[in-house]
Coordinates of C-alpha atoms in Angstrom, one line a residue:
Chain A
X51 CA 14.3 -23.2 -34.0
X52 CA 15.5 -19.9 -35.6
X53 CA 18.4 -18.1 -37.0
X54 CA 19.6 -14.9 -35.3
X55 CA 21.1 -11.9 -37.1
X56 CA 22.7 -8.9 -35.6
X57 CA 23.2 -6.0 -38.0
X58 CA 25.5 -3.2 -36.8
X59 CA 24.0 -3.3 -33.3
X60 CA 25.0 -0.4 -31.1
X61 CA 24.4 0.1 -27.4
X62 CA 24.9 3.4 -25.7
X63 CA 24.3 4.3 -22.0
X64 CA 23.9 8.1 -22.2
X65 CA 26.9 9.2 -24.2
X66 CA 29.0 6.2 -23.4
X67 CA 29.0 3.6 -26.1
X68 CA 29.4 0.0 -24.9
X69 CA 28.8 -2.0 -28.0
X70 CA 30.0 -0.4 -31.2
X71 CA 28.2 -1.9 -34.2
X72 CA 28.2 -5.6 -33.7
X73 CA 27.3 -7.7 -36.8
X74 CA 26.8 -11.5 -36.6
X75 CA 25.0 -14.4 -38.1
X76 CA 23.8 -17.3 -35.9
X77 CA 22.5 -20.2 -38.0
X78 CA 19.5 -22.2 -37.1
X79 CA 20.4 -24.8 -34.4
X80 CA 23.9 -23.4 -34.0
X81 CA 25.7 -23.2 -30.6
X82 CA 27.4 -19.8 -30.5
X83 CA 29.5 -18.6 -27.6
X84 CA 30.3 -15.0 -26.8
X85 CA 33.5 -14.8 -25.0
X86 CA 35.6 -12.0 -23.7
X87 CA 37.0 -10.4 -20.6
X88 CA 34.7 -8.7 -18.0
X89 CA 33.2 -5.5 -19.4
X90 CA 33.6 -6.4 -23.0
X91 CA 29.9 -6.0 -23.7
X92 CA 29.0 -9.7 -24.1
X93 CA 26.2 -9.8 -21.5
X94 CA 24.9 -6.5 -22.9
X95 CA 24.8 -8.0 -26.3
X96 CA 22.9 -11.0 -25.0
X97 CA 20.4 -8.8 -23.1
X98 CA 19.8 -6.9 -26.2
X99 CA 19.0 -10.1 -28.1
X100 CA 16.7 -11.0 -25.2
X101 CA 15.0 -7.6 -25.3
X102 CA 16.0 -6.7 -21.8
X103 CA 18.1 -3.8 -23.1
X104 CA 17.0 -1.4 -25.9
X105 CA 19.4 -1.1 -28.8
X106 CA 20.6 2.3 -29.7
X107 CA 21.1 1.6 -33.4
X108 CA 21.1 -1.4 -35.7
X109 CA 18.8 -4.3 -36.1
X110 CA 18.3 -7.7 -34.5
X111 CA 16.5 -10.4 -36.5
X112 CA 15.2 -13.6 -34.9
X113 CA 13.6 -16.2 -37.1
X114 CA 13.4 -13.8 -40.0
X115 CA 11.6 -11.1 -38.0
X116 CA 13.1 -7.8 -36.9
X117 CA 12.6 -7.8 -33.1
X118 CA 14.0 -4.3 -32.2
X119 CA 10.7 -3.2 -30.7
X120 CA 9.3 -6.6 -29.8
X121 CA 8.8 -7.5 -26.1
X122 CA 11.1 -10.2 -24.7
X123 CA 8.3 -12.7 -24.3
X124 CA 7.3 -12.3 -28.0
X125 CA 10.8 -13.0 -29.3
X126 CA 10.7 -16.7 -29.0
X127 CA 13.7 -16.8 -26.6
X128 CA 14.3 -18.2 -23.2
X129 CA 17.1 -17.0 -20.9
X130 CA 19.2 -18.7 -18.2
X131 CA 20.8 -16.2 -15.9
X132 CA 24.1 -16.2 -14.1
X133 CA 22.4 -16.1 -10.7
X134 CA 19.8 -18.7 -11.8
X135 CA 17.1 -16.1 -10.9
X136 CA 14.9 -18.7 -9.3
X137 CA 12.0 -17.3 -7.4
X138 CA 13.0 -18.1 -3.8
X139 CA 9.4 -18.2 -2.4
X140 CA 8.2 -20.8 -4.9
X141 CA 8.8 -24.5 -5.2
X142 CA 10.7 -26.0 -8.2
X143 CA 7.4 -26.9 -9.8
X144 CA 6.0 -23.4 -9.3
X145 CA 9.2 -21.9 -10.6
X146 CA 9.0 -24.1 -13.8
X147 CA 5.3 -23.3 -14.4
X148 CA 5.2 -19.7 -13.3
X149 CA 5.5 -18.1 -16.7
X150 CA 3.0 -20.4 -18.3
X151 CA 0.5 -20.0 -15.4
X152 CA 0.8 -16.2 -15.5
X153 CA 0.1 -16.2 -19.3
X154 CA -3.1 -18.3 -18.8
X155 CA -1.6 -21.4 -20.5
X156 CA -3.8 -24.5 -20.4
X157 CA -3.4 -26.4 -17.1
X158 CA -2.9 -29.8 -18.7
X159 CA -0.4 -28.5 -21.2
X160 CA 1.5 -26.6 -18.5
X161 CA 1.7 -29.9 -16.5
X162 CA 2.9 -31.8 -19.5
X163 CA 5.6 -29.3 -20.3
X164 CA 6.8 -29.1 -16.7
X165 CA 7.0 -32.9 -16.5
X166 CA 8.9 -33.1 -19.8
X167 CA 11.5 -30.5 -18.7
X168 CA 11.8 -32.3 -15.4
X169 CA 12.4 -35.6 -17.2
X170 CA 15.0 -34.1 -19.5
X171 CA 16.9 -32.6 -16.7
X172 CA 16.3 -35.4 -14.2
X173 CA 14.8 -33.1 -11.5
X174 CA 11.5 -34.8 -11.1
X175 CA 12.2 -35.8 -7.5
X176 CA 13.0 -32.1 -6.6
X177 CA 9.6 -30.6 -7.6
X178 CA 8.4 -29.8 -4.2
X179 CA 11.6 -28.3 -2.9
X180 CA 12.4 -24.6 -2.7
X181 CA 15.5 -23.1 -4.3
X182 CA 17.3 -22.8 -1.0
X183 CA 17.0 -26.5 -0.5
X184 CA 18.8 -27.3 -3.8
X185 CA 22.5 -27.5 -4.5
X186 CA 24.1 -25.2 -7.1
X187 CA 23.9 -27.8 -9.8
X188 CA 20.3 -28.6 -9.1
X189 CA 19.4 -24.9 -9.1
X190 CA 21.1 -24.5 -12.5
X191 CA 19.1 -27.4 -13.8
X192 CA 15.9 -25.8 -12.6
X193 CA 16.9 -22.6 -14.3
X194 CA 17.5 -24.4 -17.5
X195 CA 14.2 -26.3 -17.0
X196 CA 12.4 -23.0 -16.8
X197 CA 13.8 -22.1 -20.2
X198 CA 12.8 -25.5 -21.7
X199 CA 9.1 -25.3 -20.7
X200 CA 8.8 -22.2 -22.9
X201 CA 9.7 -24.3 -26.0
X202 CA 11.9 -21.4 -27.2
X203 CA 13.4 -20.9 -30.6
X204 CA 16.6 -19.6 -29.1
X205 CA 18.2 -20.3 -25.7
X206 CA 20.2 -17.6 -24.2
X207 CA 22.7 -18.4 -21.5
X208 CA 24.4 -15.6 -19.5
X209 CA 27.4 -17.1 -17.8
X210 CA 25.3 -19.9 -16.4
X211 CA 28.2 -21.9 -14.8
X212 CA 30.2 -19.2 -13.2
X213 CA 28.7 -19.8 -9.8
X214 CA 29.5 -23.5 -9.7
X215 CA 32.6 -25.2 -8.4
X216 CA 35.1 -26.6 -10.9
X217 CA 33.9 -30.2 -10.9
X218 CA 30.2 -29.2 -11.2
X219 CA 31.1 -26.8 -14.0
X220 CA 32.6 -29.6 -16.1
X221 CA 29.5 -31.8 -15.3
X222 CA 27.0 -29.1 -16.3
X223 CA 29.0 -28.2 -19.4
X224 CA 28.5 -31.7 -20.6
X225 CA 24.8 -31.5 -19.7
X226 CA 24.4 -28.3 -21.7
X227 CA 26.1 -29.9 -24.7
X228 CA 23.8 -32.9 -24.3
X229 CA 20.8 -30.7 -24.2
X230 CA 21.8 -28.9 -27.3
X231 CA 22.2 -32.2 -29.1
X232 CA 18.8 -33.4 -27.8
X233 CA 16.8 -30.3 -28.4
X234 CA 18.7 -29.1 -31.5
X235 CA 17.7 -25.5 -30.9
X236 CA 19.8 -22.4 -31.4
X237 CA 21.8 -21.5 -28.4
X238 CA 23.7 -18.3 -27.6
X239 CA 26.0 -18.6 -24.6
X240 CA 28.0 -15.9 -22.8
X241 CA 31.1 -16.8 -20.8
X242 CA 34.5 -15.3 -19.9
X243 CA 35.9 -18.8 -19.6
X244 CA 37.6 -19.7 -22.8
X245 CA 37.6 -23.4 -21.9
X246 CA 33.8 -23.4 -21.9
X247 CA 33.8 -21.6 -25.2
X248 CA 36.2 -24.0 -26.8
X249 CA 34.4 -27.1 -25.6
X250 CA 30.8 -26.1 -26.2
X251 CA 30.7 -23.8 -29.2
X252 CA 30.1 -24.5 -32.9
X253 CA 31.1 -20.9 -33.3
X254 CA 32.9 -18.5 -31.0
X255 CA 32.5 -14.7 -31.0
X256 CA 35.5 -13.0 -29.3
X257 CA 34.6 -9.6 -27.9
X258 CA 36.8 -6.9 -26.5
X259 CA 35.7 -3.4 -25.3
X260 CA 32.4 -3.6 -27.2
X261 CA 33.9 -4.8 -30.5
X262 CA 33.8 -8.2 -32.1
X263 CA 37.4 -9.1 -32.6
X264 CA 36.9 -12.4 -34.4
X265 CA 34.2 -15.0 -35.2
X266 CA 35.0 -18.5 -36.1
X267 CA 35.0 -22.2 -35.2
X268 CA 36.9 -22.9 -32.0
X269 CA 39.9 -24.5 -33.6
X270 CA 40.0 -21.9 -36.4
X271 CA 40.4 -19.2 -33.7
X272 CA 43.0 -21.3 -31.9
X273 CA 45.0 -22.1 -35.1
X274 CA 44.4 -18.9 -37.0
X275 CA 43.8 -15.9 -34.7
X276 CA 43.4 -12.5 -36.4
X277 CA 45.2 -10.5 -33.7
X278 CA 47.2 -10.7 -30.6
X279 CA 44.2 -10.4 -28.3
X280 CA 42.4 -13.4 -29.8
X281 CA 45.6 -15.3 -29.8
X282 CA 46.1 -14.6 -26.1
X283 CA 42.5 -15.1 -25.1
X284 CA 41.8 -18.4 -26.8
X285 CA 43.8 -21.3 -25.5
X286 CA 44.9 -22.4 -22.0
X287 CA 47.6 -21.9 -20.9
X288 CA 47.6 -18.8 -23.1
X289 CA 49.9 -18.1 -26.0
X290 CA 53.4 -16.8 -25.1
X291 CA 54.4 -13.5 -26.5
X292 CA 58.0 -12.4 -27.2
X293 CA 59.1 -8.9 -28.3
X294 CA 61.1 -8.9 -31.4
X295 CA 62.5 -6.6 -34.1
X296 CA 62.6 -7.1 -37.8
X297 CA 66.3 -7.3 -38.9
X298 CA 65.9 -8.5 -42.5
X299 CA 63.0 -8.7 -45.0
X300 CA 63.4 -10.2 -48.4
X301 CA 61.7 -12.8 -50.6
X302 CA 58.6 -13.1 -48.5
X303 CA 60.7 -14.0 -45.4
X304 CA 61.3 -11.8 -42.4
X305 CA 64.0 -12.4 -39.9
X306 CA 63.0 -11.5 -36.4
X307 CA 65.5 -10.9 -33.6
X308 CA 64.2 -11.7 -30.2
X309 CA 66.0 -9.3 -27.9
X310 CA 64.8 -10.8 -24.7
X311 CA 65.7 -14.3 -25.8
X312 CA 69.4 -13.8 -26.0
X313 CA 69.1 -12.2 -29.5
X314 CA 67.8 -15.4 -31.1
X315 CA 67.0 -15.0 -34.8
X316 CA 64.0 -16.7 -36.4
X317 CA 63.3 -16.6 -40.1
X318 CA 59.5 -16.6 -40.8
X319 CA 57.9 -16.8 -44.2
X320 CA 55.0 -14.4 -44.7
X321 CA 52.5 -14.3 -47.5
X322 CA 51.4 -10.6 -47.2
X323 CA 53.3 -7.3 -47.1
X324 CA 56.5 -7.5 -45.1
X325 CA 57.1 -5.2 -42.1
X326 CA 59.9 -2.7 -42.5
X327 CA 63.4 -3.4 -41.1
X328 CA 63.6 -2.1 -37.6
X329 CA 59.8 -2.5 -37.0
X330 CA 58.8 -3.8 -33.6
X331 CA 56.9 -7.0 -33.8
X332 CA 55.6 -9.6 -31.3
X333 CA 56.2 -13.3 -31.8
X334 CA 53.5 -15.7 -30.4
X335 CA 54.2 -19.3 -29.6
X336 CA 51.7 -21.7 -28.0
X337 CA 53.0 -23.6 -25.0
X338 CA 52.8 -26.9 -26.9
X339 CA 54.8 -25.6 -29.8
X340 CA 58.1 -25.4 -28.1
X341 CA 60.3 -28.2 -29.4
X342 CA 63.3 -30.0 -28.1
X343 CA 66.6 -28.1 -28.5
X344 CA 68.1 -28.3 -31.9
X345 CA 64.9 -29.7 -33.5
X346 CA 63.4 -26.4 -34.8
X347 CA 64.5 -23.3 -36.7
X348 CA 65.9 -21.5 -33.8
X349 CA 66.8 -22.2 -30.1
X350 CA 66.3 -20.1 -27.1
X351 CA 67.5 -20.7 -23.6
X352 CA 65.3 -19.8 -20.6
X353 CA 65.6 -19.8 -16.8
X354 CA 63.2 -22.2 -15.2
X355 CA 61.1 -20.8 -12.4
X356 CA 58.6 -23.5 -11.6
X357 CA 57.5 -26.8 -13.2
X358 CA 53.9 -28.1 -12.7
X359 CA 53.5 -31.8 -13.3
X360 CA 50.0 -32.9 -14.3
X361 CA 50.7 -36.5 -15.1
X362 CA 50.9 -36.8 -18.9
X363 CA 52.2 -33.3 -19.4
X364 CA 54.0 -30.8 -17.4
X365 CA 54.1 -27.0 -17.7
X366 CA 57.4 -25.3 -17.2
X367 CA 57.1 -21.6 -16.2
X368 CA 60.2 -19.9 -17.4
X369 CA 61.7 -16.4 -17.3
X370 CA 63.5 -15.2 -20.3
X371 CA 64.6 -11.8 -19.1
X372 CA 63.0 -8.4 -20.0
X373 CA 59.9 -9.4 -17.9
X374 CA 58.8 -12.0 -20.5
X375 CA 57.5 -15.1 -18.8
X376 CA 57.0 -18.2 -20.9
X377 CA 54.9 -21.3 -20.3
X378 CA 56.3 -24.3 -22.0
X379 CA 54.4 -27.5 -22.3
X380 CA 56.4 -30.7 -22.3
X381 CA 55.6 -34.4 -22.2
X382 CA 56.0 -35.5 -18.7
X383 CA 59.7 -35.6 -17.9
X384 CA 60.2 -35.0 -14.2
X385 CA 64.0 -34.5 -14.4
X386 CA 63.4 -31.1 -16.1
X387 CA 62.0 -29.8 -12.8
X388 CA 65.4 -29.7 -11.3
X389 CA 66.9 -27.8 -14.2
X390 CA 67.8 -24.2 -13.7
X391 CA 67.9 -23.5 -17.3
X392 CA 66.6 -25.2 -20.4
X393 CA 66.9 -24.8 -24.1
X394 CA 63.9 -25.1 -26.4
X395 CA 63.4 -24.7 -30.1
X396 CA 61.0 -22.6 -32.1
X397 CA 59.6 -23.7 -35.4
X398 CA 58.6 -20.9 -37.7
X399 CA 55.5 -22.6 -39.0
X400 CA 54.3 -22.9 -35.4
X401 CA 54.7 -19.3 -34.5
X402 CA 52.5 -16.2 -35.1
X403 CA 53.7 -12.8 -35.9
X404 CA 51.9 -9.6 -34.8
X405 CA 52.7 -6.0 -35.6
X406 CA 53.0 -3.3 -33.0
X407 CA 49.2 -2.7 -33.2
X408 CA 48.6 -6.3 -32.4
X409 CA 47.4 -7.3 -35.9
X410 CA 48.5 -10.6 -37.3
X411 CA 51.1 -10.6 -40.0
X412 CA 50.4 -13.6 -42.3
Chain B
X437 CA 37.9 -20.8 25.4
X438 CA 36.8 -21.0 29.0
X439 CA 38.1 -17.6 29.9
X440 CA 36.4 -16.1 26.9
X441 CA 33.0 -17.5 27.8
X442 CA 33.3 -16.3 31.4
X443 CA 34.4 -12.9 30.1
X444 CA 31.3 -12.9 27.9
X445 CA 29.1 -13.8 30.8
X446 CA 30.6 -11.0 32.9
X447 CA 30.0 -8.6 30.1
X448 CA 26.4 -9.9 29.8
X449 CA 25.8 -9.4 33.5
X450 CA 27.2 -5.8 33.4
X451 CA 25.1 -5.0 30.4
X452 CA 21.9 -6.3 32.1
X453 CA 22.8 -4.5 35.3
X454 CA 23.0 -1.2 33.3
X455 CA 20.0 -1.9 31.2
X456 CA 17.7 -3.1 34.0
X457 CA 17.3 0.3 35.7
X458 CA 16.8 1.9 32.3
X459 CA 14.0 -0.6 31.5
X460 CA 12.4 0.2 34.9
X461 CA 12.5 3.9 34.2
X462 CA 10.9 3.3 30.8
X463 CA 8.3 1.0 32.1
X464 CA 7.4 3.1 35.2
X465 CA 5.0 5.6 33.5
X466 CA 3.3 2.7 31.7
X467 CA 2.8 0.9 35.0
X468 CA 1.5 4.1 36.6
X469 CA -0.9 4.6 33.7
X470 CA -2.2 1.1 34.4
X471 CA -2.4 1.7 38.2
X472 CA -4.2 5.0 37.7
X473 CA -6.7 3.4 35.4
X474 CA -7.7 1.1 38.3
X475 CA -8.0 3.9 40.9
X476 CA -11.0 6.1 41.8
X477 CA -10.5 9.8 41.2
X478 CA -9.6 10.5 44.8
X479 CA -7.0 7.7 44.7
X480 CA -5.2 9.2 41.8
X481 CA -4.8 12.5 43.6
X482 CA -4.2 11.1 47.1
X483 CA -1.2 12.4 49.1
X484 CA 0.5 9.0 49.1
X485 CA 1.7 7.6 45.8
X486 CA -0.1 4.3 45.2
X487 CA 2.0 1.9 43.2
X488 CA -0.3 -1.1 43.2
X489 CA -3.5 -1.5 41.1
X490 CA -7.0 -1.3 42.6
X491 CA -10.4 -2.5 41.4
X492 CA -11.9 0.6 39.7
X493 CA -11.0 -0.3 36.1
X494 CA -14.6 -1.2 35.1
X495 CA -16.0 1.9 36.7
X496 CA -13.5 4.1 35.0
X497 CA -14.3 2.4 31.7
X498 CA -18.0 2.9 32.2
X499 CA -17.3 6.6 32.8
X500 CA -15.2 6.8 29.7
X501 CA -17.8 5.1 27.6
X502 CA -20.7 7.3 28.9
X503 CA -18.7 10.5 28.4
X504 CA -17.1 9.8 25.0
X505 CA -18.7 6.7 23.3
X506 CA -15.2 5.2 23.5
X507 CA -16.2 1.8 21.9
X508 CA -17.5 3.5 18.8
X509 CA -14.4 5.8 18.7
X510 CA -12.2 2.7 19.0
X511 CA -14.1 1.0 16.2
X512 CA -13.6 4.0 14.0
X513 CA -9.9 4.1 15.0
X514 CA -9.5 0.4 14.1
X515 CA -11.3 0.9 10.8
X516 CA -9.3 4.0 9.9
X517 CA -6.0 2.5 10.9
X518 CA -6.6 -0.8 9.0
X519 CA -7.8 1.0 5.8
X520 CA -5.0 3.5 6.0
X521 CA -2.4 0.8 6.6
X522 CA -3.6 -1.3 3.7
X523 CA -4.0 1.6 1.2
X524 CA -0.8 3.3 2.3
X525 CA 1.3 0.1 2.0
X526 CA -0.2 -0.5 -1.4
X527 CA 0.5 3.1 -2.5
X528 CA 4.0 3.3 -1.1
X529 CA 5.0 -0.2 -2.4
X530 CA 3.9 0.7 -5.9
X531 CA 5.7 4.0 -5.8
X532 CA 8.8 2.4 -4.3
X533 CA 8.6 -0.3 -7.0
X534 CA 8.4 2.1 -9.9
X535 CA 11.3 4.2 -8.5
X536 CA 13.4 1.1 -7.9
X537 CA 12.7 -0.9 -11.1
X538 CA 12.0 1.5 -14.0
X539 CA 14.0 4.1 -15.8
X540 CA 11.9 7.1 -16.8
X541 CA 12.3 10.7 -17.6
X542 CA 12.3 12.9 -14.5
X543 CA 12.9 10.0 -12.1
X544 CA 15.6 12.0 -10.3
X545 CA 13.2 15.0 -9.9
X546 CA 10.5 12.8 -8.5
X547 CA 12.9 11.2 -6.0
X548 CA 14.3 14.5 -5.0
X549 CA 10.7 15.9 -4.5
X550 CA 9.7 12.9 -2.3
X551 CA 12.9 13.4 -0.3
X552 CA 12.2 17.1 -0.1
X553 CA 8.8 16.5 1.5
X554 CA 10.6 14.9 4.4
X555 CA 12.1 18.2 5.3
X556 CA 8.7 19.9 5.7
X557 CA 7.3 19.7 9.2
X558 CA 3.8 18.3 9.4
X559 CA 2.6 21.5 11.0
X560 CA 3.5 23.5 7.9
X561 CA 1.3 21.1 5.8
X562 CA -1.6 20.6 8.1
X563 CA -3.4 24.0 7.7
X564 CA -3.3 24.1 3.9
X565 CA -4.3 20.4 3.9
X566 CA -7.2 21.2 6.2
X567 CA -8.4 24.1 4.1
X568 CA -8.2 22.0 0.9
X569 CA -10.0 19.0 2.3
X570 CA -12.6 20.8 4.5
X571 CA -13.3 24.0 2.6
X572 CA -12.5 23.2 -1.0
X573 CA -13.6 19.6 -1.2
X574 CA -16.1 19.8 1.6
X575 CA -15.0 16.4 2.9
X576 CA -14.9 17.2 6.7
X577 CA -16.6 14.7 9.0
X578 CA -16.1 11.8 6.6
X579 CA -14.1 8.6 6.9
X580 CA -12.6 9.5 3.5
X581 CA -11.1 12.7 5.1
X582 CA -9.6 10.7 7.9
X583 CA -8.0 8.1 5.7
X584 CA -7.0 9.5 2.4
X585 CA -5.2 12.8 2.9
X586 CA -2.4 11.3 5.1
X587 CA -2.0 8.3 2.8
X588 CA 1.1 9.4 0.9
X589 CA 4.0 8.6 3.1
X590 CA 7.4 9.7 1.6
X591 CA 9.4 7.8 4.2
X592 CA 7.5 4.6 3.3
X593 CA 8.1 5.2 -0.4
X594 CA 11.8 5.6 0.2
X595 CA 11.9 2.5 2.5
X596 CA 10.1 0.4 -0.1
X597 CA 12.2 1.7 -3.0
X598 CA 15.3 0.7 -1.0
X599 CA 13.9 -2.7 -0.4
X600 CA 13.1 -3.4 -4.1
X601 CA 16.4 -1.9 -5.2
X602 CA 18.3 -4.4 -3.2
X603 CA 16.5 -7.4 -4.7
X604 CA 18.3 -9.1 -7.6
X605 CA 16.7 -7.6 -10.7
X606 CA 17.5 -10.7 -12.7
X607 CA 14.4 -12.2 -10.9
X608 CA 12.3 -9.6 -12.6
X609 CA 14.1 -9.9 -15.9
X610 CA 13.5 -13.7 -15.8
X611 CA 9.8 -13.1 -15.4
X612 CA 9.8 -10.5 -18.2
X613 CA 11.4 -13.0 -20.5
X614 CA 8.6 -15.4 -19.6
X615 CA 6.1 -12.9 -20.7
X616 CA 4.8 -12.0 -17.2
X617 CA 3.0 -8.6 -17.1
X618 CA 4.7 -5.9 -15.0
X619 CA 2.0 -5.7 -12.4
X620 CA 2.0 -9.4 -11.9
X621 CA 5.8 -9.3 -11.5
X622 CA 5.2 -6.7 -8.7
X623 CA 2.4 -8.7 -7.2
X624 CA 3.7 -12.2 -7.4
X625 CA 7.5 -11.7 -7.1
X626 CA 8.4 -8.3 -5.8
X627 CA 5.8 -8.0 -3.0
X628 CA 6.2 -11.6 -1.6
X629 CA 9.9 -11.1 -1.4
X630 CA 9.5 -7.8 0.4
X631 CA 7.3 -9.4 3.1
X632 CA 9.5 -8.4 6.0
X633 CA 9.7 -4.9 4.8
X634 CA 5.9 -4.8 4.2
X635 CA 5.3 -6.1 7.7
X636 CA 7.6 -3.5 9.3
X637 CA 6.0 -0.7 7.3
X638 CA 2.5 -1.9 8.1
X639 CA 3.3 -1.8 11.8
X640 CA 4.8 1.7 11.5
X641 CA 1.8 3.0 9.4
X642 CA -0.8 1.4 11.7
X643 CA 0.8 3.0 14.7
X644 CA 1.0 6.3 12.9
X645 CA -2.7 6.2 12.2
X646 CA -3.6 4.8 15.6
X647 CA -1.8 7.6 17.4
X648 CA -2.7 10.3 15.1
X649 CA -4.4 13.1 17.1
X650 CA -4.1 16.4 15.3
X651 CA -5.6 15.6 11.9
X652 CA -8.7 13.7 13.1
X653 CA -9.2 16.5 15.7
X654 CA -9.2 19.1 13.0
X655 CA -11.1 17.4 10.2
X656 CA -13.9 15.9 12.3
X657 CA -16.1 18.1 14.5
X658 CA -18.9 15.6 15.1
X659 CA -18.7 13.5 18.2
X660 CA -19.9 10.5 16.2
X661 CA -16.8 10.7 14.0
X662 CA -14.2 10.9 16.7
X663 CA -11.3 8.5 16.7
X664 CA -10.1 7.0 20.1
X665 CA -7.3 9.5 20.8
X666 CA -9.6 12.4 20.0
X667 CA -12.3 10.9 22.3
X668 CA -9.7 10.7 25.0
X669 CA -8.6 14.2 24.5
X670 CA -12.3 15.4 24.8
X671 CA -12.2 14.3 28.4
X672 CA -9.9 17.2 29.2
X673 CA -12.4 19.9 29.8
X674 CA -12.1 23.5 30.9
X675 CA -13.4 22.8 34.4
X676 CA -13.1 19.1 34.8
X677 CA -10.5 16.5 33.7
X678 CA -11.5 12.8 34.1
X679 CA -8.1 11.3 34.8
X680 CA -9.4 7.9 35.6
X681 CA -11.2 7.7 32.2
X682 CA -8.2 9.1 30.4
X683 CA -5.9 6.5 31.9
X684 CA -8.3 3.7 31.3
X685 CA -8.6 4.8 27.6
X686 CA -4.8 5.1 27.4
X687 CA -4.3 1.6 28.7
X688 CA -6.9 0.3 26.2
X689 CA -5.2 2.0 23.3
X690 CA -1.7 1.0 24.3
X691 CA -2.2 -2.6 25.2
X692 CA -3.2 -3.9 21.8
X693 CA -0.3 -2.1 20.2
X694 CA 2.2 -3.6 22.6
X695 CA 0.8 -7.1 21.9
X696 CA 0.9 -6.4 18.1
X697 CA 4.5 -5.2 18.3
X698 CA 5.7 -8.2 20.4
X699 CA 3.8 -10.6 18.1
X700 CA 5.3 -9.1 14.9
X701 CA 8.7 -8.1 16.4
X702 CA 10.5 -10.6 14.3
X703 CA 9.2 -9.2 11.1
X704 CA 9.7 -5.7 12.3
X705 CA 13.4 -6.2 13.1
X706 CA 13.9 -8.2 10.0
X707 CA 12.3 -5.5 7.8
X708 CA 14.2 -2.6 9.4
X709 CA 17.6 -4.4 9.2
X710 CA 17.0 -6.1 5.8
X711 CA 19.9 -5.7 3.6
X712 CA 22.1 -4.2 6.3
X713 CA 24.2 -7.3 6.2
X714 CA 24.6 -9.8 3.5

């Protein structure tokens, strides 16, 4: 087990910078998830930790040792790839033992490690099959097994579940969480699926365009995002955003007029500097934070487009004019599906205010 | 469904009807080569065209053997072609691998140079090559001179580079993370996965060496070092041409290649078309 530190890590391809000074601390035994949209640099960051990409500037420390110039195999890491990267011409057993055999590891020890990994992942009966004879989930297990046999200090996962169907993805997610609990090693996991991030992580690192936007525990990010991007990225369905204008600011309270919501006014207390009158702001509301009409600080009326009934809850997709589409979560009440319009309330304490640059106003 | 299958059948018949005469035209010289190899000299030049084989094959072969030492020449040809194929596949695979898998300074220049050599006709190269190998290095009349100078095959390098480029590089990264040395990644992962391409390339290179006439003719002047095609060529004299012997030799050189091609056809087609479709 080992802690991992990234100090101002930069990655450039030619003159193009793709990671702009990432700094991060991963504690020993922690499960950290890098999450962000495609092209945000999360896989590049992981490959730099693995040693598969050189870093252009900065420092990577694993287990107290600077590893900038250390070969991947010497870093004490093991990596699971998105495509599984199983050697197609070898059996499962040969896949698991390949690295150890090539490095001249003792035969008995290799056998013992392979058996242990197979037991942990329940793939003992698949040992003589080739990758093409395995299902997606089994292949993923073998790929994880290949990482386990190395007894790494740090596991690196590069979108390991993205090739699986929805059901298997949930199953494997649980398996990975179990594995983390069982092995207790540091794990760094890359995904673009925020549900995976929320369910697996001790700590989430949200990336955008090569920058770390926010680092925190899943619920901290959910409850207290630093900016509009994080607020929108974490949570499913995503946070609703409504354009507004500050019409009054006094005594640590701003009044925001929501032009696209029939000019509804919401008074929101803020602790920091208040935006100027006339400033454009964005009000964020999570789908579950819309209340029943008349029960909050301000009401808005929206036109219902579609309602999705999921059993215990339903999601109402509503159009409020000005191109703003809202998703409203309600406890299951089927009669709302037939409504053309509905009125919901906003509660100031359950809203988030962002300035025109997307930064949170607290 | 029924009409579709009958339309397909009609199309198949039409295609075969068109291809069959073409196949006959292609096979006719081969057949006549075989027929001539079984005829006595006066049969080959008789006024009537003889289309069926006779019984003079062994006699023609004995003539060929006594005039040229054809068995020894064939042995040299096999040895040269096998060594050339093995070494050239190894060399082109390694060059293709490095161009496909590594980033290094001047890679573009190297690739462009290799591509550039394709535009040079062999006849531009052969004289300087002969002067260098025979005069400067004094290596004429050696097996080394037969095998080594033509080893570098730019088309083979580009073919193998393409093959390795199309493999998922995560496989190689996975091995790197496991601490596997680069040459072992090449040997145990890259090369086994490139088997169809290697098989196709081997056939092409073997045929190239087997049929090579000009270079062995230039570099070896001793009869004891002749390859089979050169031995056959030596039957064409100023005053006498032994057509029976030439045709027998041609049959003996062609038949094993046909058998080899048919036996390895699956690999050949798979290698050539690998990556063309997903």
